[in-house]
CSV table of C-alpha atoms and ligand atoms in Angstrom, one decimal:
chain,number,residue,atom,x,y,z
A,1,UNK,CA,78.1,-157.3,228.2
A,2,UNK,CA,78.1,-153.9,226.6
A,3,UNK,CA,76.7,-150.6,227.9
A,4,UNK,CA,76.7,-147.2,225.8
A,5,UNK,CA,76.4,-144.7,228.6
A,6,UNK,CA,74.9,-141.2,227.3
A,7,UNK,CA,75.5,-138.4,229.2
A,8,UNK,CA,73.8,-135.2,228.7
A,9,UNK,CA,74.2,-131.7,229.9
A,10,UNK,CA,73.2,-131.4,233.5
A,11,UNK,CA,75.2,-131.0,236.8
A,12,UNK,CA,74.8,-134.6,237.7
A,13,UNK,CA,77.0,-135.4,234.4
A,14,UNK,CA,80.2,-135.8,236.8
A,15,UNK,CA,78.2,-138.9,238.2
A,16,UNK,CA,79.0,-140.6,234.9
A,17,UNK,CA,82.6,-141.1,236.1
A,18,UNK,CA,81.4,-143.1,239.1
A,19,UNK,CA,78.6,-145.1,237.0
A,20,UNK,CA,81.6,-146.0,234.5
A,21,UNK,CA,83.9,-147.3,237.1
A,22,UNK,CA,81.1,-149.2,239.1
A,23,UNK,CA,79.9,-150.9,235.8
A,24,UNK,CA,83.5,-151.7,234.7
A,25,UNK,CA,84.3,-153.4,238.1
A,26,UNK,CA,81.2,-155.6,237.5
A,27,UNK,CA,82.8,-157.0,234.2
A,28,UNK,CA,80.8,-154.7,231.9
A,29,UNK,CA,82.2,-152.8,229.0
A,30,UNK,CA,81.2,-149.3,228.8
A,31,UNK,CA,81.7,-146.8,225.9
A,32,UNK,CA,80.6,-143.2,226.4
A,33,UNK,CA,78.7,-140.7,224.3
A,34,UNK,CA,78.5,-137.1,225.4
A,35,UNK,CA,76.3,-134.4,224.2
A,36,UNK,CA,78.1,-131.1,223.6
A,37,UNK,CA,76.4,-129.3,226.6
A,38,UNK,CA,77.6,-132.4,228.7
A,39,UNK,CA,81.4,-131.6,227.9
A,40,UNK,CA,80.8,-128.3,229.8
A,41,UNK,CA,80.3,-130.1,232.9
A,42,UNK,CA,83.1,-133.0,232.7
A,43,UNK,CA,85.9,-133.6,230.7
A,44,UNK,CA,85.9,-136.3,228.1
A,45,UNK,CA,89.7,-137.1,229.0
A,46,UNK,CA,88.2,-138.3,232.5
A,47,UNK,CA,85.4,-140.4,231.1
A,48,UNK,CA,88.1,-141.8,228.3
A,49,UNK,CA,90.5,-142.7,231.0
A,50,UNK,CA,87.8,-144.6,233.1
A,51,UNK,CA,86.1,-146.5,230.0
A,52,UNK,CA,89.4,-147.3,228.4
A,53,UNK,CA,87.6,-145.9,225.0
A,54,UNK,CA,87.7,-142.8,223.2
A,55,UNK,CA,84.6,-140.7,224.1
A,56,UNK,CA,82.1,-140.2,221.3
A,57,UNK,CA,80.6,-136.7,221.0
A,58,UNK,CA,81.1,-136.1,217.0
A,59,UNK,CA,78.7,-137.6,214.7
A,60,UNK,CA,81.3,-137.4,211.8
A,61,UNK,CA,84.7,-137.7,213.5
A,62,UNK,CA,85.3,-141.2,213.0
A,63,UNK,CA,83.5,-141.6,209.6
A,64,UNK,CA,86.5,-139.5,208.1
A,65,UNK,CA,89.3,-141.1,210.2
A,66,UNK,CA,88.3,-144.9,209.8
A,67,UNK,CA,85.3,-145.1,207.8
A,68,UNK,CA,83.2,-146.1,210.4
A,69,UNK,CA,79.9,-144.8,211.3
A,70,UNK,CA,79.7,-144.4,214.9
A,71,UNK,CA,76.0,-144.1,215.6
A,72,UNK,CA,75.5,-147.3,213.6
A,73,UNK,CA,78.4,-149.3,215.2
A,74,UNK,CA,77.5,-148.2,218.7
A,75,UNK,CA,74.0,-148.8,218.3
A,76,UNK,CA,74.7,-152.3,217.3
A,77,UNK,CA,77.4,-152.7,220.1
A,78,UNK,CA,75.1,-151.7,222.9
A,79,UNK,CA,73.2,-154.4,224.8
A,80,UNK,CA,71.8,-151.6,226.8
A,81,UNK,CA,72.1,-147.7,226.3
A,82,UNK,CA,72.0,-146.1,229.8
A,83,UNK,CA,71.1,-142.3,229.5
A,84,UNK,CA,72.3,-140.9,233.0
A,85,UNK,CA,71.7,-138.1,233.6
A,86,UNK,CA,69.2,-137.4,231.1
A,87,UNK,CA,68.0,-133.9,230.5
A,88,UNK,CA,64.2,-133.1,229.6
A,89,UNK,CA,65.7,-132.2,226.2
A,90,UNK,CA,67.1,-135.7,225.3
A,91,UNK,CA,64.1,-137.4,226.7
A,92,UNK,CA,61.7,-135.3,224.7
A,93,UNK,CA,63.9,-135.2,221.5
A,94,UNK,CA,63.8,-139.1,221.4
A,95,UNK,CA,60.0,-139.2,222.1
A,96,UNK,CA,59.5,-137.2,219.0
A,97,UNK,CA,62.1,-138.9,216.8
A,98,UNK,CA,64.5,-136.0,216.6
A,99,UNK,CA,68.1,-137.4,215.9
A,100,UNK,CA,70.2,-134.4,215.5
A,101,UNK,CA,73.7,-135.3,217.2
A,102,UNK,CA,75.4,-138.3,218.0
A,103,UNK,CA,73.5,-139.5,221.1
A,104,UNK,CA,70.1,-139.0,219.8
A,105,UNK,CA,71.0,-140.6,216.5
A,106,UNK,CA,72.4,-143.6,218.2
A,107,UNK,CA,69.4,-143.9,220.6
A,108,UNK,CA,67.2,-144.1,217.4
A,109,UNK,CA,69.3,-146.7,215.8
A,110,UNK,CA,69.8,-149.1,218.6
A,111,UNK,CA,67.8,-152.4,219.2
A,112,UNK,CA,69.2,-152.5,222.7
A,113,UNK,CA,67.2,-151.5,225.8
A,114,UNK,CA,67.0,-147.8,226.4
A,115,UNK,CA,67.0,-146.8,230.1
A,116,UNK,CA,67.0,-143.2,230.9
A,117,UNK,CA,67.9,-141.8,234.4
A,118,UNK,CA,66.4,-138.4,234.5
A,119,UNK,CA,67.9,-135.5,236.7
A,120,UNK,CA,66.8,-131.8,236.4
A,121,UNK,CA,65.2,-129.0,238.4
A,122,UNK,CA,62.0,-130.1,239.9
A,123,UNK,CA,59.6,-127.8,238.2
A,124,UNK,CA,61.3,-128.9,234.7
A,125,UNK,CA,60.7,-132.6,235.8
A,126,UNK,CA,57.3,-132.1,236.8
A,127,UNK,CA,56.4,-130.0,233.7
A,128,UNK,CA,53.3,-131.9,232.2
A,129,UNK,CA,55.0,-131.9,228.6
A,130,UNK,CA,58.1,-133.7,229.9
A,131,UNK,CA,55.8,-136.1,231.9
A,132,UNK,CA,53.7,-136.9,228.9
A,133,UNK,CA,56.8,-137.4,226.8
A,134,UNK,CA,57.9,-140.0,229.4
A,135,UNK,CA,54.5,-141.6,229.7
A,136,UNK,CA,54.6,-142.2,225.9
A,137,UNK,CA,58.4,-143.5,225.7
A,138,UNK,CA,57.3,-146.0,228.7
A,139,UNK,CA,54.6,-147.1,226.4
A,140,UNK,CA,57.0,-147.9,223.6
A,141,UNK,CA,59.1,-149.8,226.1
A,142,UNK,CA,61.7,-147.3,227.0
A,143,UNK,CA,62.7,-147.7,230.6
A,144,UNK,CA,63.1,-144.8,233.4
A,145,UNK,CA,64.8,-145.0,236.7
A,146,UNK,CA,63.0,-142.3,238.5
A,147,UNK,CA,65.0,-139.4,240.1
A,148,UNK,CA,65.2,-139.1,243.9
A,149,UNK,CA,63.6,-136.2,246.0
A,150,UNK,CA,66.1,-133.8,247.8
A,151,UNK,CA,68.1,-130.6,247.6
A,152,UNK,CA,68.9,-129.8,244.0
A,153,UNK,CA,72.0,-127.9,242.9
A,154,UNK,CA,69.8,-125.1,241.8
A,155,UNK,CA,68.7,-124.7,245.5
A,156,UNK,CA,65.2,-126.0,245.1
A,157,UNK,CA,64.1,-129.1,247.0
A,158,UNK,CA,62.1,-131.9,245.3
A,159,UNK,CA,61.8,-134.5,242.9
A,160,UNK,CA,64.8,-134.3,240.4
A,161,UNK,CA,68.0,-135.5,241.7
A,162,UNK,CA,69.6,-138.1,239.5
A,163,UNK,CA,68.9,-141.6,241.5
A,164,UNK,CA,71.6,-143.3,243.4
A,165,UNK,CA,74.4,-144.4,241.5
A,166,UNK,CA,73.9,-148.0,243.5
A,167,UNK,CA,70.3,-148.3,242.3
A,168,UNK,CA,71.4,-147.2,238.7
A,169,UNK,CA,73.9,-149.8,238.3
A,170,UNK,CA,71.7,-152.7,239.9
A,171,UNK,CA,69.0,-151.8,237.5
A,172,UNK,CA,71.4,-152.1,234.4
A,173,UNK,CA,73.1,-155.3,235.8
A,174,UNK,CA,69.7,-156.8,236.5
A,175,UNK,CA,68.9,-156.0,232.9
A,176,UNK,CA,72.1,-157.4,231.7
A,177,UNK,CA,71.4,-160.7,233.6
A,178,UNK,CA,68.0,-161.2,232.5
A,179,UNK,CA,69.0,-160.8,228.7
A,180,UNK,CA,70.2,-164.3,228.5
A,181,UNK,CA,69.3,-166.3,231.6
A,182,UNK,CA,67.1,-168.3,229.6
A,183,UNK,CA,69.7,-168.9,226.7
A,184,UNK,CA,69.6,-172.5,225.5
A,185,UNK,CA,66.3,-173.1,227.1
A,186,UNK,CA,63.2,-174.1,225.4
A,187,UNK,CA,59.9,-173.0,226.7
A,188,UNK,CA,56.6,-173.8,225.7
A,189,UNK,CA,53.6,-171.4,226.6
A,190,UNK,CA,49.9,-172.1,225.8
A,191,UNK,CA,47.5,-168.9,225.8
A,192,UNK,CA,44.0,-167.5,225.2
A,193,UNK,CA,40.8,-169.4,225.4
A,194,UNK,CA,39.8,-172.7,223.4
A,195,UNK,CA,36.5,-172.8,221.6
A,196,UNK,CA,34.3,-175.7,221.8
A,197,UNK,CA,32.2,-176.0,218.7
A,198,UNK,CA,28.5,-177.0,218.9
A,199,UNK,CA,27.6,-176.4,215.3
A,200,UNK,CA,29.9,-174.9,212.4
A,201,UNK,CA,29.0,-171.4,213.4
A,202,UNK,CA,28.6,-171.8,217.4
A,203,UNK,CA,31.1,-172.4,219.9
A,204,UNK,CA,31.2,-172.3,223.9
A,205,UNK,CA,34.4,-170.4,225.0
A,206,UNK,CA,35.5,-167.8,227.7
A,207,UNK,CA,36.9,-164.3,227.9
A,208,UNK,CA,40.5,-164.9,228.2
A,209,UNK,CA,42.7,-162.4,226.1
A,210,UNK,CA,45.7,-164.3,226.0
A,211,UNK,CA,47.5,-161.3,227.3
A,212,UNK,CA,49.1,-163.2,230.3
A,213,UNK,CA,50.3,-165.9,228.1
A,214,UNK,CA,51.8,-163.6,225.4
A,215,UNK,CA,53.6,-161.5,228.3
A,216,UNK,CA,55.3,-164.7,229.5
A,217,UNK,CA,56.2,-165.6,226.1
A,218,UNK,CA,57.6,-162.2,225.1
A,219,UNK,CA,59.6,-162.1,228.5
A,220,UNK,CA,60.9,-165.7,228.1
A,221,UNK,CA,62.2,-164.6,224.5
A,222,UNK,CA,63.7,-161.5,225.8
A,223,UNK,CA,65.6,-163.4,228.3
A,224,UNK,CA,67.0,-165.4,225.5
A,225,UNK,CA,64.7,-168.7,225.3
A,226,UNK,CA,63.5,-170.2,222.3
A,227,UNK,CA,59.7,-169.7,222.7
A,228,UNK,CA,56.8,-171.9,221.2
A,229,UNK,CA,53.5,-170.3,221.7
A,230,UNK,CA,50.3,-172.4,221.3
A,231,UNK,CA,47.5,-169.9,221.1
A,232,UNK,CA,43.7,-170.0,221.3
A,233,UNK,CA,41.9,-167.3,219.3
A,234,UNK,CA,43.1,-163.8,220.2
A,235,UNK,CA,42.9,-160.3,219.1
A,236,UNK,CA,46.2,-159.4,220.3
A,237,UNK,CA,49.4,-159.2,218.3
A,238,UNK,CA,51.8,-161.9,218.6
A,239,UNK,CA,55.3,-161.3,220.3
A,240,UNK,CA,58.1,-161.2,217.9
A,241,UNK,CA,60.7,-163.7,217.5
A,242,UNK,CA,58.6,-166.6,218.9
A,243,UNK,CA,57.2,-169.7,217.1
A,244,UNK,CA,53.3,-169.6,217.1
A,245,UNK,CA,50.9,-172.3,216.7
A,246,UNK,CA,47.2,-171.5,216.1
A,247,UNK,CA,44.7,-174.0,217.8
A,248,UNK,CA,41.0,-173.5,218.7
A,249,UNK,CA,39.7,-176.5,220.5
A,250,UNK,CA,41.0,-178.2,223.7
A,251,UNK,CA,41.7,-181.4,221.7
A,252,UNK,CA,43.8,-179.2,219.0
A,253,UNK,CA,45.7,-177.5,221.8
A,254,UNK,CA,46.2,-181.2,223.5
A,255,UNK,CA,47.8,-182.3,220.3
A,256,UNK,CA,50.2,-179.4,219.8
A,257,UNK,CA,51.3,-179.3,223.3
A,258,UNK,CA,52.0,-183.2,223.5
A,259,UNK,CA,53.9,-183.1,220.3
A,260,UNK,CA,56.4,-180.1,221.7
A,261,UNK,CA,56.3,-181.2,225.4
A,262,UNK,CA,59.5,-183.6,224.9
A,263,UNK,CA,61.7,-181.0,223.5
A,264,UNK,CA,60.9,-178.2,226.0
A,265,UNK,CA,62.3,-177.7,229.4
A,266,UNK,CA,59.8,-175.3,230.9
A,267,UNK,CA,56.1,-175.3,230.0
A,268,UNK,CA,53.6,-172.3,231.2
A,269,UNK,CA,50.0,-173.5,230.7
A,270,UNK,CA,48.6,-169.9,230.7
A,271,UNK,CA,45.6,-171.0,228.5
A,272,UNK,CA,42.2,-171.2,229.8
A,273,UNK,CA,41.3,-174.5,228.2
A,274,UNK,CA,37.3,-175.4,228.0
A,275,UNK,CA,36.7,-178.2,230.4
A,276,UNK,CA,34.0,-179.6,228.6
A,277,UNK,CA,32.8,-179.8,224.8
A,278,UNK,CA,29.5,-180.7,223.3
A,279,UNK,CA,29.5,-184.7,223.0
A,280,UNK,CA,28.2,-184.1,219.4
A,281,UNK,CA,29.2,-181.4,217.0
A,282,UNK,CA,26.4,-180.8,214.3
A,283,UNK,CA,27.8,-180.9,210.8
A,284,UNK,CA,25.3,-178.3,209.7
A,285,UNK,CA,24.0,-174.9,211.4
A,286,UNK,CA,21.4,-176.1,213.9
A,287,UNK,CA,18.1,-174.4,213.2
A,288,UNK,CA,16.1,-172.6,215.7
A,289,UNK,CA,13.0,-174.7,215.2
A,290,UNK,CA,12.5,-176.2,218.7
A,291,UNK,CA,11.5,-174.3,221.8
A,292,UNK,CA,14.4,-175.6,223.6
A,293,UNK,CA,17.6,-177.0,222.7
A,294,UNK,CA,19.7,-179.5,225.1
A,295,UNK,CA,23.2,-180.0,224.5
A,296,UNK,CA,25.4,-182.6,226.6
A,297,UNK,CA,28.7,-182.0,227.4
A,298,UNK,CA,31.7,-184.4,228.1
A,299,UNK,CA,35.0,-183.5,229.5
A,300,UNK,CA,37.9,-182.3,227.6
A,301,UNK,CA,41.4,-184.1,228.5
A,302,UNK,CA,43.1,-182.1,231.3
A,303,UNK,CA,46.4,-181.2,229.4
A,304,UNK,CA,48.2,-180.1,232.4
A,305,UNK,CA,47.4,-183.0,234.3
A,306,UNK,CA,48.7,-185.4,231.4
A,307,UNK,CA,51.8,-183.2,231.3
A,308,UNK,CA,52.3,-183.8,235.0
A,309,UNK,CA,52.2,-187.5,234.6
A,310,UNK,CA,54.6,-187.5,231.8
A,311,UNK,CA,57.0,-185.0,233.1
A,312,UNK,CA,60.8,-186.0,233.7
A,313,UNK,CA,62.9,-183.0,234.3
A,314,UNK,CA,60.6,-180.2,232.9
A,315,UNK,CA,59.5,-177.6,234.9
A,316,UNK,CA,55.5,-177.1,234.8
A,317,UNK,CA,53.9,-173.9,235.5
A,318,UNK,CA,50.2,-173.9,235.9
A,319,UNK,CA,47.7,-170.8,236.2
A,320,UNK,CA,44.3,-170.9,238.0
A,321,UNK,CA,41.7,-168.5,238.0
A,322,UNK,CA,39.5,-168.7,240.9
A,323,UNK,CA,36.6,-166.8,242.6
A,324,UNK,CA,36.7,-168.3,246.1
A,325,UNK,CA,39.2,-170.3,248.2
A,326,UNK,CA,41.8,-169.3,245.8
A,327,UNK,CA,44.8,-170.5,247.7
A,328,UNK,CA,43.3,-173.9,248.7
A,329,UNK,CA,42.1,-174.6,245.3
A,330,UNK,CA,45.4,-173.6,244.0
A,331,UNK,CA,47.2,-175.9,246.5
A,332,UNK,CA,45.1,-178.8,245.5
A,333,UNK,CA,45.8,-178.3,241.7
A,334,UNK,CA,49.6,-178.1,242.4
A,335,UNK,CA,49.6,-181.4,244.3
A,336,UNK,CA,47.1,-183.2,241.6
A,337,UNK,CA,48.7,-182.0,238.3
A,338,UNK,CA,52.3,-182.7,239.8
A,339,UNK,CA,53.3,-179.0,239.1
A,340,UNK,CA,56.5,-177.1,240.2
A,341,UNK,CA,54.6,-173.6,240.5
A,342,UNK,CA,51.0,-172.5,240.1
A,343,UNK,CA,50.1,-168.8,239.8
A,344,UNK,CA,46.6,-168.3,241.1
A,345,UNK,CA,44.7,-165.0,240.7
A,346,UNK,CA,41.2,-164.1,242.1
A,347,UNK,CA,39.3,-163.1,238.9
A,348,UNK,CA,36.4,-161.4,240.9
A,349,UNK,CA,38.8,-159.0,242.0
A,350,UNK,CA,39.3,-155.6,240.0
A,351,UNK,CA,42.6,-155.6,238.1
A,352,UNK,CA,43.1,-159.3,238.3
A,353,UNK,CA,40.3,-160.3,236.0
A,354,UNK,CA,40.4,-162.2,232.6
A,355,UNK,CA,40.9,-159.5,229.9
A,356,UNK,CA,42.6,-156.5,231.3
A,357,UNK,CA,46.2,-155.2,231.1
A,358,UNK,CA,46.8,-156.0,234.6
A,359,UNK,CA,47.1,-159.1,236.9
A,360,UNK,CA,47.9,-159.9,240.3
A,361,UNK,CA,47.6,-163.0,242.7
A,362,UNK,CA,50.0,-165.7,244.5
A,363,UNK,CA,52.6,-167.7,242.9
A,364,UNK,CA,52.7,-171.2,245.1
A,365,UNK,CA,55.7,-173.3,244.8
A,366,UNK,CA,56.0,-177.1,245.0
A,367,UNK,CA,58.4,-176.7,248.0
A,368,UNK,CA,55.6,-174.9,250.3
A,369,UNK,CA,56.7,-171.4,249.8
A,370,UNK,CA,54.4,-168.8,248.4
A,371,UNK,CA,54.7,-165.3,247.0
A,372,UNK,CA,52.1,-162.7,246.8
A,373,UNK,CA,52.1,-160.4,243.9
A,374,UNK,CA,50.2,-157.2,243.9
A,375,UNK,CA,48.2,-156.1,240.9
A,376,UNK,CA,50.5,-154.6,238.3
A,377,UNK,CA,50.9,-154.9,234.4
A,378,UNK,CA,50.8,-158.4,233.1
A,379,UNK,CA,54.4,-157.7,231.6
A,380,UNK,CA,55.7,-156.9,235.0
A,381,UNK,CA,54.0,-160.1,236.4
A,382,UNK,CA,55.6,-162.1,234.1
A,383,UNK,CA,59.1,-161.0,234.7
A,384,UNK,CA,58.5,-161.6,238.3
A,385,UNK,CA,57.2,-165.3,237.9
A,386,UNK,CA,60.2,-165.8,235.7
A,387,UNK,CA,62.6,-164.2,238.3
A,388,UNK,CA,61.4,-166.7,240.8
A,389,UNK,CA,61.4,-169.8,238.5
A,390,UNK,CA,64.9,-169.0,237.3
A,391,UNK,CA,66.4,-168.4,240.9
A,392,UNK,CA,64.9,-171.6,242.3
A,393,UNK,CA,65.2,-174.2,239.4
A,394,UNK,CA,67.9,-172.9,236.8
A,395,UNK,CA,70.0,-171.1,238.9
A,396,UNK,CA,72.6,-170.7,236.1
B,1,LIG,O1,41.9,-177.4,236.9
B,1,LIG,P1,41.8,-175.8,236.1
B,1,LIG,O2,41.3,-175.9,234.9
B,1,LIG,O3,41.6,-174.7,237.1
B,1,LIG,O4,43.5,-175.6,236.0
B,1,LIG,C1,44.2,-174.7,235.4
B,1,LIG,C2,45.4,-175.0,234.9
B,1,LIG,O5,45.2,-176.1,234.2
B,1,LIG,C3,45.8,-174.0,233.8
B,1,LIG,O6,47.2,-173.9,233.8
B,1,LIG,C4,45.3,-174.6,232.5
B,1,LIG,O7,46.0,-174.2,231.3
B,1,LIG,C5,45.4,-175.9,232.8
B,1,LIG,N1,44.4,-176.8,232.3
B,1,LIG,C6,44.6,-177.8,231.1
B,1,LIG,N2,43.5,-178.5,230.7
B,1,LIG,C7,42.6,-178.4,231.0
B,1,LIG,C8,41.9,-177.5,231.7
B,1,LIG,C9,43.1,-176.5,232.5
B,1,LIG,O8,46.0,-178.1,230.7
B,1,LIG,N3,41.6,-179.1,230.2
């Protein structure tokens, strides 16, 4: 597990020494990149001694010494790049794609998770220019450990102190753990709506966007799982690095799920499967000659219930969208479908509906436990659900 610690020029740079020693005690390898300004605040020699590696600050030094290009080799080496303290300057440079020194160049080149721990004067921190840049970076997947409030080195009081070293170290350790806690596990995720055709140009469906299932698939992949995503029609981008199977009807989803089920250890049945389908599908477009049109619907197979019947050692996770008595209905499904977990959300609540970016609800466990999750981004709900399942079921 490798961390590149980027130290930029702020008074909190000296805390880099403690961050290195704390990470090393946890068995994490740390290499340090300093900006020129950071060298004014703490000596490279201190950081070199603590990390056990040369401290990097010159983009071209090793290029001439041993034909290595540091920003590329460090970028590849890093599982995580932690920038602590992060100045307004480095945050804003990265936001705008500026790569004019070793640290900013390495951040641009890495595929590892980049985490900023900002520290600066409170007015600088609150400056809307910086706040906009932070928001833009967050949208691109960069992470931030927010600064604490308190007396700042400049004498001002407010938000801007580097977060506690304990919290920074806990965040990094948590992220590294997440990176591979599903390594070697095959996961099956279903997502999106199904379409039940009436004739070649008409179907009944539901407003499921697929976002919750896609967030689960992406979170599993980021934790090292081999992910198979069976998806109904959606308009969203499929996550990178997962195997995608596109289906339309509940029956197609049933067949795809059954063919993959035997090789998977965890199944997330996030899809909003149509419960009924027309008993006859017209082979030609139905004409509007008649004043009324009666369609008889027949029941679709309950895919998850069938998995519950067939399951051996698999972990089955169901999703239930309800509008009333949400916990009672979900508990009933948990038992009837022989599930290990069920996440239930009240779709009548703002922020927990079908097609939005957020979700919230209750995760019920087969052992009788229940965990409430307040409304937040679907990506975060996905991570929280995984945390619970991994802690209780895999415990690697
Ligand atoms: O019974 P209900 O449809 O509310 O249960 C929801 C859960 O069951 C979801 O996980 C959904 O993917 C799954 N399901 C299924 N096949 C169906 C209906 C629902 O797998 N025909």
